[in-house]
PDB file of C-alpha atoms in Angstrom:
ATOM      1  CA  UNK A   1      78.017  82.120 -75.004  1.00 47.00           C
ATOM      2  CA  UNK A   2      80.241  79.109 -74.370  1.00 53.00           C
ATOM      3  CA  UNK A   3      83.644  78.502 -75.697  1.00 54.00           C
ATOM      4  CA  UNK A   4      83.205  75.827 -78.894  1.00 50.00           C
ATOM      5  CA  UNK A   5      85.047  72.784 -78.049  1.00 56.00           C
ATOM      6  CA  UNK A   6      86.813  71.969 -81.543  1.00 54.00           C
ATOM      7  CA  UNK A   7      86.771  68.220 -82.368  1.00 57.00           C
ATOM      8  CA  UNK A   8      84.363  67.143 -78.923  1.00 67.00           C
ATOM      9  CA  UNK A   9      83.356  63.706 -79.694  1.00 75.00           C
ATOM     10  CA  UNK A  10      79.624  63.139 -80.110  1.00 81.00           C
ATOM     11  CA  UNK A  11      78.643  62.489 -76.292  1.00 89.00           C
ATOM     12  CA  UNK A  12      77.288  58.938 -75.562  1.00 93.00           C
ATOM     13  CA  UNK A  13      74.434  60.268 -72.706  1.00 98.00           C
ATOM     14  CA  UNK A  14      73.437  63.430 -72.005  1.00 98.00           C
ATOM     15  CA  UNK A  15      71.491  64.112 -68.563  1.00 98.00           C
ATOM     16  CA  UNK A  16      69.109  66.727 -67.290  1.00 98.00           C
ATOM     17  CA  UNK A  17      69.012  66.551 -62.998  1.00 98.00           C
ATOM     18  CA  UNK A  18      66.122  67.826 -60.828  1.00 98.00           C
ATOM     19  CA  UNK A  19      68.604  68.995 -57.563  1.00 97.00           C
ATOM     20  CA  UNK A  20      66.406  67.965 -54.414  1.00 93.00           C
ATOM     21  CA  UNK A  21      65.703  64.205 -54.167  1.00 95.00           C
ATOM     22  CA  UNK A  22      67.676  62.873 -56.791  1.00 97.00           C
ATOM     23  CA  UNK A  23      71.034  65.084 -56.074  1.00 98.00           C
ATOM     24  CA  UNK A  24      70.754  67.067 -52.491  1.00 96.00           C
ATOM     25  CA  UNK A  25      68.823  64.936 -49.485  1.00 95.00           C
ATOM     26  CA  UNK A  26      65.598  66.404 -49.204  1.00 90.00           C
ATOM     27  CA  UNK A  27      66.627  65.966 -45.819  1.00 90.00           C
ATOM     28  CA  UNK A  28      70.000  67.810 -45.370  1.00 92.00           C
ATOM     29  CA  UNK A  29      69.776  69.842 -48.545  1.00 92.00           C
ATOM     30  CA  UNK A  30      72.844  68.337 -49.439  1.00 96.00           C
ATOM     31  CA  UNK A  31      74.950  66.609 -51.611  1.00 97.00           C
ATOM     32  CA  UNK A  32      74.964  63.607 -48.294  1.00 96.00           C
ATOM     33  CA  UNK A  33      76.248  60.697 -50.700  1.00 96.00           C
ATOM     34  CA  UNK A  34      80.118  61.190 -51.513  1.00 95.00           C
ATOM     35  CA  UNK A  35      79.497  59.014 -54.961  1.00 97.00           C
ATOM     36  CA  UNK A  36      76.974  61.776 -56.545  1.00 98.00           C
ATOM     37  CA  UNK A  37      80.366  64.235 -56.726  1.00 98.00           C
ATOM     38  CA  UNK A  38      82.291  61.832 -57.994  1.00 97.00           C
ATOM     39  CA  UNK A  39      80.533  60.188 -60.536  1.00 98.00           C
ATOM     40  CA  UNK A  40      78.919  63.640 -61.196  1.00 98.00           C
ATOM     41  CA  UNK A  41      82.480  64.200 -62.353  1.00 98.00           C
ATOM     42  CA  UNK A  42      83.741  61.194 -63.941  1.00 98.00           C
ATOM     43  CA  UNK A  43      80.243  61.396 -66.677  1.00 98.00           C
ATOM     44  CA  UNK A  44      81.438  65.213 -67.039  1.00 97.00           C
ATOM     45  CA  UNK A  45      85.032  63.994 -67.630  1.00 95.00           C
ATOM     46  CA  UNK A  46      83.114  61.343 -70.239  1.00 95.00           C
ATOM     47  CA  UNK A  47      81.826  64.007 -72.396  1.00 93.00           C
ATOM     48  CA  UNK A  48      78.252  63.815 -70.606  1.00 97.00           C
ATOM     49  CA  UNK A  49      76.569  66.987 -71.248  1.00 97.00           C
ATOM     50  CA  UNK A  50      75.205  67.892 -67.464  1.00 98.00           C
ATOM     51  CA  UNK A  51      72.252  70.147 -66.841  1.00 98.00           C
ATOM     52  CA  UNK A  52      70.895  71.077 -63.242  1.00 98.00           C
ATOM     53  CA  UNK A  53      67.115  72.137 -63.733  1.00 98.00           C
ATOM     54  CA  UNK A  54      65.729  73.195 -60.707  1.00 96.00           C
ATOM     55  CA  UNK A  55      63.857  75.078 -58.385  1.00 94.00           C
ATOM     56  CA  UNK A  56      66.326  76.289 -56.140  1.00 95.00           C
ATOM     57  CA  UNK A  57      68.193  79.435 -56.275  1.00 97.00           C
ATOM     58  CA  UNK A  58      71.526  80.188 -57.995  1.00 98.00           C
ATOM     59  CA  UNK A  59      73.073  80.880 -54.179  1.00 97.00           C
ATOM     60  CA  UNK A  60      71.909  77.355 -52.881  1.00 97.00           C
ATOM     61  CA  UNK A  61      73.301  75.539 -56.217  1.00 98.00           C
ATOM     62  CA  UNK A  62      76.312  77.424 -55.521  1.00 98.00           C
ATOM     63  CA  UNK A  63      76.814  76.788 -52.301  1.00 97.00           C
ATOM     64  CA  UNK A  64      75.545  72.773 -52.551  1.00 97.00           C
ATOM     65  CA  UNK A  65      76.609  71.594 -55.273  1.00 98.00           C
ATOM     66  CA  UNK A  66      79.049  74.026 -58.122  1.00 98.00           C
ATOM     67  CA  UNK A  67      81.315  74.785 -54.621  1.00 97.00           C
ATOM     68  CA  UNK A  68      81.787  70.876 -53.875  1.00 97.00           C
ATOM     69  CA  UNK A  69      82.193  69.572 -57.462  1.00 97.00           C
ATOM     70  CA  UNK A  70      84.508  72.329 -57.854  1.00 97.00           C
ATOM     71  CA  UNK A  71      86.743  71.284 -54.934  1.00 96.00           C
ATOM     72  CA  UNK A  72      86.276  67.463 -55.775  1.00 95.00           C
ATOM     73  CA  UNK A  73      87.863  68.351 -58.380  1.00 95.00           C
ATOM     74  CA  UNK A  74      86.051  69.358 -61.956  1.00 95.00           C
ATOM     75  CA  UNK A  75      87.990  67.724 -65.662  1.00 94.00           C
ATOM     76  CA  UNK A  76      89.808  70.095 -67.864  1.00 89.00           C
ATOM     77  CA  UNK A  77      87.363  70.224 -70.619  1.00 91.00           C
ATOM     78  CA  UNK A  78      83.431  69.398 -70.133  1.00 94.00           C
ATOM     79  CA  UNK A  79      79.562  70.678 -70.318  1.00 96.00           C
ATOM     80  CA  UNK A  80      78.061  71.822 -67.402  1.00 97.00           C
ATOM     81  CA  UNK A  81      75.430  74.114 -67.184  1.00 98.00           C
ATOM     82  CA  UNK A  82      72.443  75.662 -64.276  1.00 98.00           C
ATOM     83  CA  UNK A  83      69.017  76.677 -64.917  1.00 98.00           C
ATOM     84  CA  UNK A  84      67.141  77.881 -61.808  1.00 98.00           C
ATOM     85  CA  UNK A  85      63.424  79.004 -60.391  1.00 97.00           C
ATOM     86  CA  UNK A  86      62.423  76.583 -63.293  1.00 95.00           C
ATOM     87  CA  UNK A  87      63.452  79.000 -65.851  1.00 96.00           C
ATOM     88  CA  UNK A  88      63.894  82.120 -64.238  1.00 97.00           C
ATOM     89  CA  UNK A  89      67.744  82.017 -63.809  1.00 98.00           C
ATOM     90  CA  UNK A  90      70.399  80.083 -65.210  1.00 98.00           C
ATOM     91  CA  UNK A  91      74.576  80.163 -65.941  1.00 98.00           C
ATOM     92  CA  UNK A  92      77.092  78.334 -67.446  1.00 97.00           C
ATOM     93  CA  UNK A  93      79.745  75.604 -64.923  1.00 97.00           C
ATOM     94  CA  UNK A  94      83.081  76.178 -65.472  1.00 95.00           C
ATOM     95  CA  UNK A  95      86.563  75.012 -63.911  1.00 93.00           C
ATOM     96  CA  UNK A  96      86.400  77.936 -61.237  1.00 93.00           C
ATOM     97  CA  UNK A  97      82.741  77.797 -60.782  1.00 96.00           C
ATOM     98  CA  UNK A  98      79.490  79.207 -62.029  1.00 97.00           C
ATOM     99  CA  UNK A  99      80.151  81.899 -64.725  1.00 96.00           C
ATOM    100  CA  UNK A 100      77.452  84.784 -64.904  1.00 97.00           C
ATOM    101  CA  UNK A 101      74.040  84.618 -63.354  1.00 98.00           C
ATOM    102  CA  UNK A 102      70.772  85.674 -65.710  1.00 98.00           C
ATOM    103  CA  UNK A 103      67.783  86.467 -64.166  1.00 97.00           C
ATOM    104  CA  UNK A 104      64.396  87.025 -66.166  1.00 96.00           C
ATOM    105  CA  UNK A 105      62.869  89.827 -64.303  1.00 95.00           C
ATOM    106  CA  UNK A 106      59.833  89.744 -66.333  1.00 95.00           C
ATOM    107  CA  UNK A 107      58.754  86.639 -64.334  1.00 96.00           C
ATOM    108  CA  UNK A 108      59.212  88.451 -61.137  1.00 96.00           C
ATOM    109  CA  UNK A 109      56.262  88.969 -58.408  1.00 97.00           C
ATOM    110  CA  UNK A 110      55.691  92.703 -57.292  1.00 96.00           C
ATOM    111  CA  UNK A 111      57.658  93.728 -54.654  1.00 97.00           C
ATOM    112  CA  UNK A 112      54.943  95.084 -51.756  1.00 97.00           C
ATOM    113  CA  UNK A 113      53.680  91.272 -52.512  1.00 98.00           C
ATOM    114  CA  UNK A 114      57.552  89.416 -51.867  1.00 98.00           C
ATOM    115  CA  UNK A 115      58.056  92.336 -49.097  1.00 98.00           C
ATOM    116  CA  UNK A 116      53.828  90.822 -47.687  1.00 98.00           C
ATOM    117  CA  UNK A 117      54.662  87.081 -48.427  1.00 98.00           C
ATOM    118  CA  UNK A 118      57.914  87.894 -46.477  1.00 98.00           C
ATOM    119  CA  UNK A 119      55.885  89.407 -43.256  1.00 98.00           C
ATOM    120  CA  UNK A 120      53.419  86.571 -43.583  1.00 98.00           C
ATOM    121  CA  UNK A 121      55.395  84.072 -42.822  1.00 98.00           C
ATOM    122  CA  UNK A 122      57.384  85.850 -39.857  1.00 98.00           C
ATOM    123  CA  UNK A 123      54.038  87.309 -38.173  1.00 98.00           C
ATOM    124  CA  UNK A 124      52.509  83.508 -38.566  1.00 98.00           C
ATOM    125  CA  UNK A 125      55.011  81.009 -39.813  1.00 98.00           C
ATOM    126  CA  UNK A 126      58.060  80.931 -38.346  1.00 98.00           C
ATOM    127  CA  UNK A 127      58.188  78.319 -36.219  1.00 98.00           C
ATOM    128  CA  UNK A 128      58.033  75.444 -39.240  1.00 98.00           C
ATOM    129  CA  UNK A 129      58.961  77.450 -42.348  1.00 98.00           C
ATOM    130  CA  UNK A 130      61.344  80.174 -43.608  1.00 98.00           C
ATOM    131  CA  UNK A 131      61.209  82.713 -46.278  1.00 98.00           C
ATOM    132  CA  UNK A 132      64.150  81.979 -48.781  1.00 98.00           C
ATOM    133  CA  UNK A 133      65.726  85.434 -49.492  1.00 98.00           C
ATOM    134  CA  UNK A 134      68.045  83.659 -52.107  1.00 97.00           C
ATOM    135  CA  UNK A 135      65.252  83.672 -54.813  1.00 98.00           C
ATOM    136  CA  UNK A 136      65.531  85.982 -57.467  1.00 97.00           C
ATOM    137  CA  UNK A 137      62.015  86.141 -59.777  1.00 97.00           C
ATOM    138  CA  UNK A 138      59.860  83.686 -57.571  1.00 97.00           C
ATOM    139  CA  UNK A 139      59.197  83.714 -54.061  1.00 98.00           C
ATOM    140  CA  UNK A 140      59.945  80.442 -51.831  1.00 98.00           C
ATOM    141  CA  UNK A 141      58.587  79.743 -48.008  1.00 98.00           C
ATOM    142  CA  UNK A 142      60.228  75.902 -46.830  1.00 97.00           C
ATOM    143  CA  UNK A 143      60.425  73.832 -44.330  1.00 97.00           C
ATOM    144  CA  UNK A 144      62.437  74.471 -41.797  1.00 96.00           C
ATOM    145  CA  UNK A 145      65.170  71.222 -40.724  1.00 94.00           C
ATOM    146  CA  UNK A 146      64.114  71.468 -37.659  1.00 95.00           C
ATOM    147  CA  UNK A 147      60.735  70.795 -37.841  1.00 95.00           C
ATOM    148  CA  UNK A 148      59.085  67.458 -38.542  1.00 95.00           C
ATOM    149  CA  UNK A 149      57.615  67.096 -41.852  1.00 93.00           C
ATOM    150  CA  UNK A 150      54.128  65.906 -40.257  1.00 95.00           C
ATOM    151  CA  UNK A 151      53.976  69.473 -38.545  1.00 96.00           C
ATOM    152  CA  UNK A 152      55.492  71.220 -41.807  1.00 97.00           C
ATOM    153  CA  UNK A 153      52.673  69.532 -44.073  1.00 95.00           C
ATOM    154  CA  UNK A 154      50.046  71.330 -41.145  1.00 94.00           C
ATOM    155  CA  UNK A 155      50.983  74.549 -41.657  1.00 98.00           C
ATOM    156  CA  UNK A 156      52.000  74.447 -44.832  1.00 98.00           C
ATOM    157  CA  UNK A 157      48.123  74.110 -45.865  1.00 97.00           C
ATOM    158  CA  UNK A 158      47.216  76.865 -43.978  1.00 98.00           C
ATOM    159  CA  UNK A 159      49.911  79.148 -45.175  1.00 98.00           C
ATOM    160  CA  UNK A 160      48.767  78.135 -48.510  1.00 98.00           C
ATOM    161  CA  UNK A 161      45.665  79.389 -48.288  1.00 98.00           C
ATOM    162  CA  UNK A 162      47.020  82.631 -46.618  1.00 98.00           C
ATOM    163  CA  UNK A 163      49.603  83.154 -49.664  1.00 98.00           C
ATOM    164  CA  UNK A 164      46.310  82.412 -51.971  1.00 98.00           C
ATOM    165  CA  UNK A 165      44.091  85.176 -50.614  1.00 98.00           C
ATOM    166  CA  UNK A 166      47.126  87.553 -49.870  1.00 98.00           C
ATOM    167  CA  UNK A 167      47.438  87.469 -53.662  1.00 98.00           C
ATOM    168  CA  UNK A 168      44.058  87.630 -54.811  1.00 98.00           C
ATOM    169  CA  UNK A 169      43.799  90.922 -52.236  1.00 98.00           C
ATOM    170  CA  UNK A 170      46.989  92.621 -54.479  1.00 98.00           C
ATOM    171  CA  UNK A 171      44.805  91.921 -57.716  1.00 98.00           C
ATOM    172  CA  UNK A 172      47.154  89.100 -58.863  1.00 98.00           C
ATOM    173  CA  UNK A 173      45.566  86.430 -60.926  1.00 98.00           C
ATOM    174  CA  UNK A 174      46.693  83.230 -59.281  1.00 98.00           C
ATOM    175  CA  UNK A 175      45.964  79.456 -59.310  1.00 98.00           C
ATOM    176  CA  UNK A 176      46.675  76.897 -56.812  1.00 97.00           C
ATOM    177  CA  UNK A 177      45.827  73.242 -57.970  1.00 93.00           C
ATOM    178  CA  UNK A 178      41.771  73.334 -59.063  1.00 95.00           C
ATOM    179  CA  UNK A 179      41.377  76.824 -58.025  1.00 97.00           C
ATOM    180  CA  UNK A 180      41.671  79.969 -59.896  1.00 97.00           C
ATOM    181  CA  UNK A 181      41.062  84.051 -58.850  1.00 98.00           C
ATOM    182  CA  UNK A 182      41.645  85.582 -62.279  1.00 98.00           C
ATOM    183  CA  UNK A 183      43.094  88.930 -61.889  1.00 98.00           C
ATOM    184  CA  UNK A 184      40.648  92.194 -63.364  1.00 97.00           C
ATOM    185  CA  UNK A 185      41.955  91.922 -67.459  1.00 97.00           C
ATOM    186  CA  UNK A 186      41.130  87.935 -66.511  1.00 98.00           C
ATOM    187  CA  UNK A 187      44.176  86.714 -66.568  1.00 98.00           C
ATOM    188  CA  UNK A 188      46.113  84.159 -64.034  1.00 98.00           C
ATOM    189  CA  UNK A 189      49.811  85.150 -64.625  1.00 98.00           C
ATOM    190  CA  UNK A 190      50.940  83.363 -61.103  1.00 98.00           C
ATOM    191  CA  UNK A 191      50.608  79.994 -59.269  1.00 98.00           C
ATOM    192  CA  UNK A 192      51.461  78.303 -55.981  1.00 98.00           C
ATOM    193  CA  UNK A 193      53.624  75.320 -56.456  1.00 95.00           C
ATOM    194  CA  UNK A 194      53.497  73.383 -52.834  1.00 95.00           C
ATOM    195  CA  UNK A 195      56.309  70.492 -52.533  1.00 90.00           C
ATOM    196  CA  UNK A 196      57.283  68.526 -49.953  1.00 89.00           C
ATOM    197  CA  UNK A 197      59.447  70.445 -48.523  1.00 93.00           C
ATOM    198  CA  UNK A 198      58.049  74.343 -49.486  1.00 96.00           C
ATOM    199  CA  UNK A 199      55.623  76.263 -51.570  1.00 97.00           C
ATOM    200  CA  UNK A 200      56.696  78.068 -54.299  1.00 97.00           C
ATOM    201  CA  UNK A 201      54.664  81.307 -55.898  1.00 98.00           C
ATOM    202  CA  UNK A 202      55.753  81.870 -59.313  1.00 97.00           C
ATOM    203  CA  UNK A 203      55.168  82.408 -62.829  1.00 97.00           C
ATOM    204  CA  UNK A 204      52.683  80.165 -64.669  1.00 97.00           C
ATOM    205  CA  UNK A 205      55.391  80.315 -67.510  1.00 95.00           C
ATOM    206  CA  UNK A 206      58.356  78.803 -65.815  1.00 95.00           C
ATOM    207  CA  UNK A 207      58.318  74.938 -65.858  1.00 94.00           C
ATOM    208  CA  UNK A 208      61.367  72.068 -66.547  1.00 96.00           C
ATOM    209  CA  UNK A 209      60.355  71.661 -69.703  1.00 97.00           C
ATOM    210  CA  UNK A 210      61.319  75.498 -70.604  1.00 94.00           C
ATOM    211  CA  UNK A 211      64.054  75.029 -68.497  1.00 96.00           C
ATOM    212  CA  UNK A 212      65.242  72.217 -70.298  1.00 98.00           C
ATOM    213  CA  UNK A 213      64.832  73.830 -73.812  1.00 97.00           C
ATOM    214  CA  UNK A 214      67.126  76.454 -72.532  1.00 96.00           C
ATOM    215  CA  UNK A 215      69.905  74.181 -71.413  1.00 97.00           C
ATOM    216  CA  UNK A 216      69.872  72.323 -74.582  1.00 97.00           C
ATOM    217  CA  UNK A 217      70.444  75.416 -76.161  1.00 97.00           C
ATOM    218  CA  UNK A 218      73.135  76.217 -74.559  1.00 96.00           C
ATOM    219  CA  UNK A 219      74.951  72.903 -74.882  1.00 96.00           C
ATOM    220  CA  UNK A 220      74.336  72.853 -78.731  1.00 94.00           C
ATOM    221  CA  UNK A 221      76.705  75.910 -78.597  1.00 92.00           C
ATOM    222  CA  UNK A 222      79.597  74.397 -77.538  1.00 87.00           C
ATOM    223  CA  UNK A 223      79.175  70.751 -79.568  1.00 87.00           C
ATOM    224  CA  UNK A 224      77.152  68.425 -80.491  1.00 89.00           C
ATOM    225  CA  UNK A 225      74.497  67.311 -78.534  1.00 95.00           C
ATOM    226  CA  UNK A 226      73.869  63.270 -77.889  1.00 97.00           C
ATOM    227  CA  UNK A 227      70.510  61.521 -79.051  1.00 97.00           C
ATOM    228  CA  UNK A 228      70.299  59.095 -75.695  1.00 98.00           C
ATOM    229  CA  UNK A 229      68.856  61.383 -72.697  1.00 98.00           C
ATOM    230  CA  UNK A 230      68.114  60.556 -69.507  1.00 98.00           C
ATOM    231  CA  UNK A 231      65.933  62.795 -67.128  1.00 98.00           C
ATOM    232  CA  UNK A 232      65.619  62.641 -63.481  1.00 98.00           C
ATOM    233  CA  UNK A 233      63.560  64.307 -60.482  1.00 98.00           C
ATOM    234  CA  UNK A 234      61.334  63.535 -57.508  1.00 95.00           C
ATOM    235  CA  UNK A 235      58.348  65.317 -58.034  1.00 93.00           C
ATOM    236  CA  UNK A 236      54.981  65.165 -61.221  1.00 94.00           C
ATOM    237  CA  UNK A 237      56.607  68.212 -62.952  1.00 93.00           C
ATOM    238  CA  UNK A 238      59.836  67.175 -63.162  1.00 97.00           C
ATOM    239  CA  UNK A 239      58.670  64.399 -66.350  1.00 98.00           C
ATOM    240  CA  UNK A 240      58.698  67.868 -68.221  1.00 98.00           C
ATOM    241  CA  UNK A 241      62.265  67.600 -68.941  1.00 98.00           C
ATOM    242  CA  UNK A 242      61.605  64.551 -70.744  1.00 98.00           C
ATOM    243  CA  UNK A 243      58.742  65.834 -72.096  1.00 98.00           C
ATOM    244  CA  UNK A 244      60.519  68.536 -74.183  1.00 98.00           C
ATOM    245  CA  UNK A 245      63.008  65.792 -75.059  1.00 98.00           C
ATOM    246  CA  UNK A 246      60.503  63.367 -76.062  1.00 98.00           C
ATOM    247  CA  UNK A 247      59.288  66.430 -78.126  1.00 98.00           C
ATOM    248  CA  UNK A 248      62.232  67.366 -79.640  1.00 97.00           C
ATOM    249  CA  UNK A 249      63.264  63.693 -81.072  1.00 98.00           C
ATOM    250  CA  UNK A 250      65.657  62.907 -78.579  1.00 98.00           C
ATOM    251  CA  UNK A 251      65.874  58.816 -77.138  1.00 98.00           C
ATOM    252  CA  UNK A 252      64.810  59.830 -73.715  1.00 98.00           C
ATOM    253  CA  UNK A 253      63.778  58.072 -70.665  1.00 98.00           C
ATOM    254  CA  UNK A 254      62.804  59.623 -67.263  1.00 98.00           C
ATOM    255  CA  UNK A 255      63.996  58.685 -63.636  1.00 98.00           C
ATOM    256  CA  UNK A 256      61.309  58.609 -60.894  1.00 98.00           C
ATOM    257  CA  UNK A 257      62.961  58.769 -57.501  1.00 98.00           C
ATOM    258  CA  UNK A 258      59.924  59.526 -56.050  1.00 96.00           C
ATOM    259  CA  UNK A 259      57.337  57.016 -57.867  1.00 97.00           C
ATOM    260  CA  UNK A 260      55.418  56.606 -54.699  1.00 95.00           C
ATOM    261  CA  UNK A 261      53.813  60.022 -55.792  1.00 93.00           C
ATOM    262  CA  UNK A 262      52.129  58.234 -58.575  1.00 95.00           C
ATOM    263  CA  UNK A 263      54.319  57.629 -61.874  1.00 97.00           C
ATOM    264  CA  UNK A 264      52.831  59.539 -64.964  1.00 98.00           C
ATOM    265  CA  UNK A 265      51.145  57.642 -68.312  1.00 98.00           C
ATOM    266  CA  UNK A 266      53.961  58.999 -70.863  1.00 98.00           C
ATOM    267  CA  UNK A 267      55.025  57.801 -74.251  1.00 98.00           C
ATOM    268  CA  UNK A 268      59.019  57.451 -73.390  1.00 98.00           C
ATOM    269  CA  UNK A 269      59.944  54.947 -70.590  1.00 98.00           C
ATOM    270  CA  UNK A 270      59.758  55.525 -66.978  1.00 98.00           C
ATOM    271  CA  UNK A 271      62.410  53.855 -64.617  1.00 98.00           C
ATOM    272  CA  UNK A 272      62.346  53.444 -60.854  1.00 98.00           C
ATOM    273  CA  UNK A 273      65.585  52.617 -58.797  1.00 98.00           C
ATOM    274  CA  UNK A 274      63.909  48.976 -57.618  1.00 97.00           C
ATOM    275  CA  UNK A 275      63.076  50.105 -53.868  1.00 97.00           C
ATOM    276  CA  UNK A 276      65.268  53.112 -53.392  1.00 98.00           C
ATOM    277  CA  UNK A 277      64.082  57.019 -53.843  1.00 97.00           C
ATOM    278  CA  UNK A 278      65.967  60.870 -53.318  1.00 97.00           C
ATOM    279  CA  UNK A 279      69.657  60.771 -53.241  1.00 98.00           C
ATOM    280  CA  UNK A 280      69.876  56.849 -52.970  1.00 98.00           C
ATOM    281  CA  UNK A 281      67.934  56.622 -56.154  1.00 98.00           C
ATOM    282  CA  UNK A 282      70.226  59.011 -57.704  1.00 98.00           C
ATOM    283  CA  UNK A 283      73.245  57.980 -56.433  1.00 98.00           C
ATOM    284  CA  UNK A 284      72.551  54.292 -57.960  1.00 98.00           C
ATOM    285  CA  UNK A 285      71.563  56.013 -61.027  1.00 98.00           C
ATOM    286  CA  UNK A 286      74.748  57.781 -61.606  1.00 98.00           C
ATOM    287  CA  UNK A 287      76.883  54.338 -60.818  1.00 98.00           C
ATOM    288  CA  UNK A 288      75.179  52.634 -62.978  1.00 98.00           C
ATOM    289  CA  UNK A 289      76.006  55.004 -66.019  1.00 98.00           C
ATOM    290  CA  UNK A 290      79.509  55.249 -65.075  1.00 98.00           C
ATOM    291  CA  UNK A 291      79.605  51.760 -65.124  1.00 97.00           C
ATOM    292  CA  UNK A 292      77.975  51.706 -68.453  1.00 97.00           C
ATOM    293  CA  UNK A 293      80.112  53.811 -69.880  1.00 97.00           C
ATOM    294  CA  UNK A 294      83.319  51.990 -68.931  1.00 96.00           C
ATOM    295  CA  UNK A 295      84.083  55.469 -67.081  1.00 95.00           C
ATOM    296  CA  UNK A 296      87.123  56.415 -64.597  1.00 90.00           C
ATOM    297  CA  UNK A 297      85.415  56.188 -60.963  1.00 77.00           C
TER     298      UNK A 297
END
């Protein structure tokens, strides 16, 4: 549970960040724009309740983000907070880094299907993609950096179809966009998710939206929580994080840095960074509210 922060003014913003695109190049995977940090910390320093919601692992947001903000150079009081796998993990953001790591093994796949997925993609794969072995309830197969995306987006179709019949052989009831193998009670427990830059199999229950429930959740622990939100992500499933907001009664609008993908008919606002998308996109973003704000660069 976090620490209550006695007399914590009512924050003027609150923000819910997809990682890849907006906050790590898609390119890199990495924080590549020096202002994201900083500004990251000046909204934190401003009372700005911050929530990574993502699909990435609790290792990589370690590593790429919680290690850099730390040594950049984190405020003495402020709301941070990491939910992972969409749901499946998540930990509080302190001063010295991330605090404990919870993991929802109920979402998890079985184990001779990881340990299959796992030989799949070594055996067939290799050469564009990589099994993450940072994952902790979903499995993950991504592009490798070495590898052009037009040759990734090849064989990332016909590993999908592999991972699709490799689960419907284990009896798992899986989905992957308009198709559907129930498993034998006629269920479909599990999904693949591809991106532009991997596939994820996970869950059918873990999505933004119950990631972002979660984080709210947290942050209503510690203070109170702002009615202005702002979401932001790259990809259809990230406007789920407004969605919840929207939901819940909060003033929310969501941040497409990817609106080339096709923006989505919602009832909240949807802004787009003029030309710009991924990390540029967010980088202007975060500016533009520390400019708002009247905020210490």
């Amino acid at each position: 549970m976090p620490t209550p922060l006695p007399g914590l003014p009512v924050a003027p913003l609150g923000l819910l960040l997809d990682v890849d695109g907006p906050i790590a190049s898609p390119i890199t995977r990495t924080i590549a724009t020096s202002s994201i940090l900083t500004d990251l910390i000046s909204l934190a320093a401003g009372h700005v309740p911050i929530a990574f919601i993502t699909g990435r692992s609790a290792e990589f947001i370690r590593e790429q983000v919680v290690e850099p903000l730390v040594a950049a150079g984190l405020p003495e009081t402020f709301r941070i907070y990491g939910v992972c796998e969409k749901g499946a993990v998540w930990f509080p953001i302190g001063a010295d880094g991330m605090g404990d790591v919870v993991v929802d093994q109920s979402v998890s796949l079985p184990h001779a299907v990881i340990d299959e997925v796992r030989q799949l993609v070594a055996d067939s794969f290799s050469a564009e993609m990589f099994f993450d072995e940072t994952k902790q309830a979903m499995i993950s197969v991504e592009q490798r950096t070495d590898v052009s995306h037009a040759n990734y987006l090849t064989r990332q179709a016909d590993f999908n179809e592999a991972a699709f019949a490799l689960l419907v052989k284990h009896g798992l009831g899986v989905r992957f966009g308009d198709r559907e193998s129930p498993d034998e009670s006629g269920e479909v427990p599990f999904r693949l998710d591809a991106t532009i830059i991997s596939t994820d199999i996970e869950s059918v229950t873990l999505d933004k939206d119950h990631a972002a429930k979660r984080a709210l959740a947290y942050f209503a622990e510690s203070g109170p929580l702002p009615r202005l939100w702002r979401s932001v992500g790259d990809s259809r499933s990230d406007y789920r994080m407004a969605d919840h907001l929207y939901e819940a009664g909060y003033d929310v609008s969501h941040v497409d840095v990817r609106p080339s993908d096709g923006i989505l008919d919602r009832p909240y606002p949807v802004i787009v960074i003029g030309d710009q998308i991924h990390d540029e996109a967010g980088a202007t973003f975060l500016r533009y509210w520390v400019e708002k704000l009247a905020l210490p660069a």
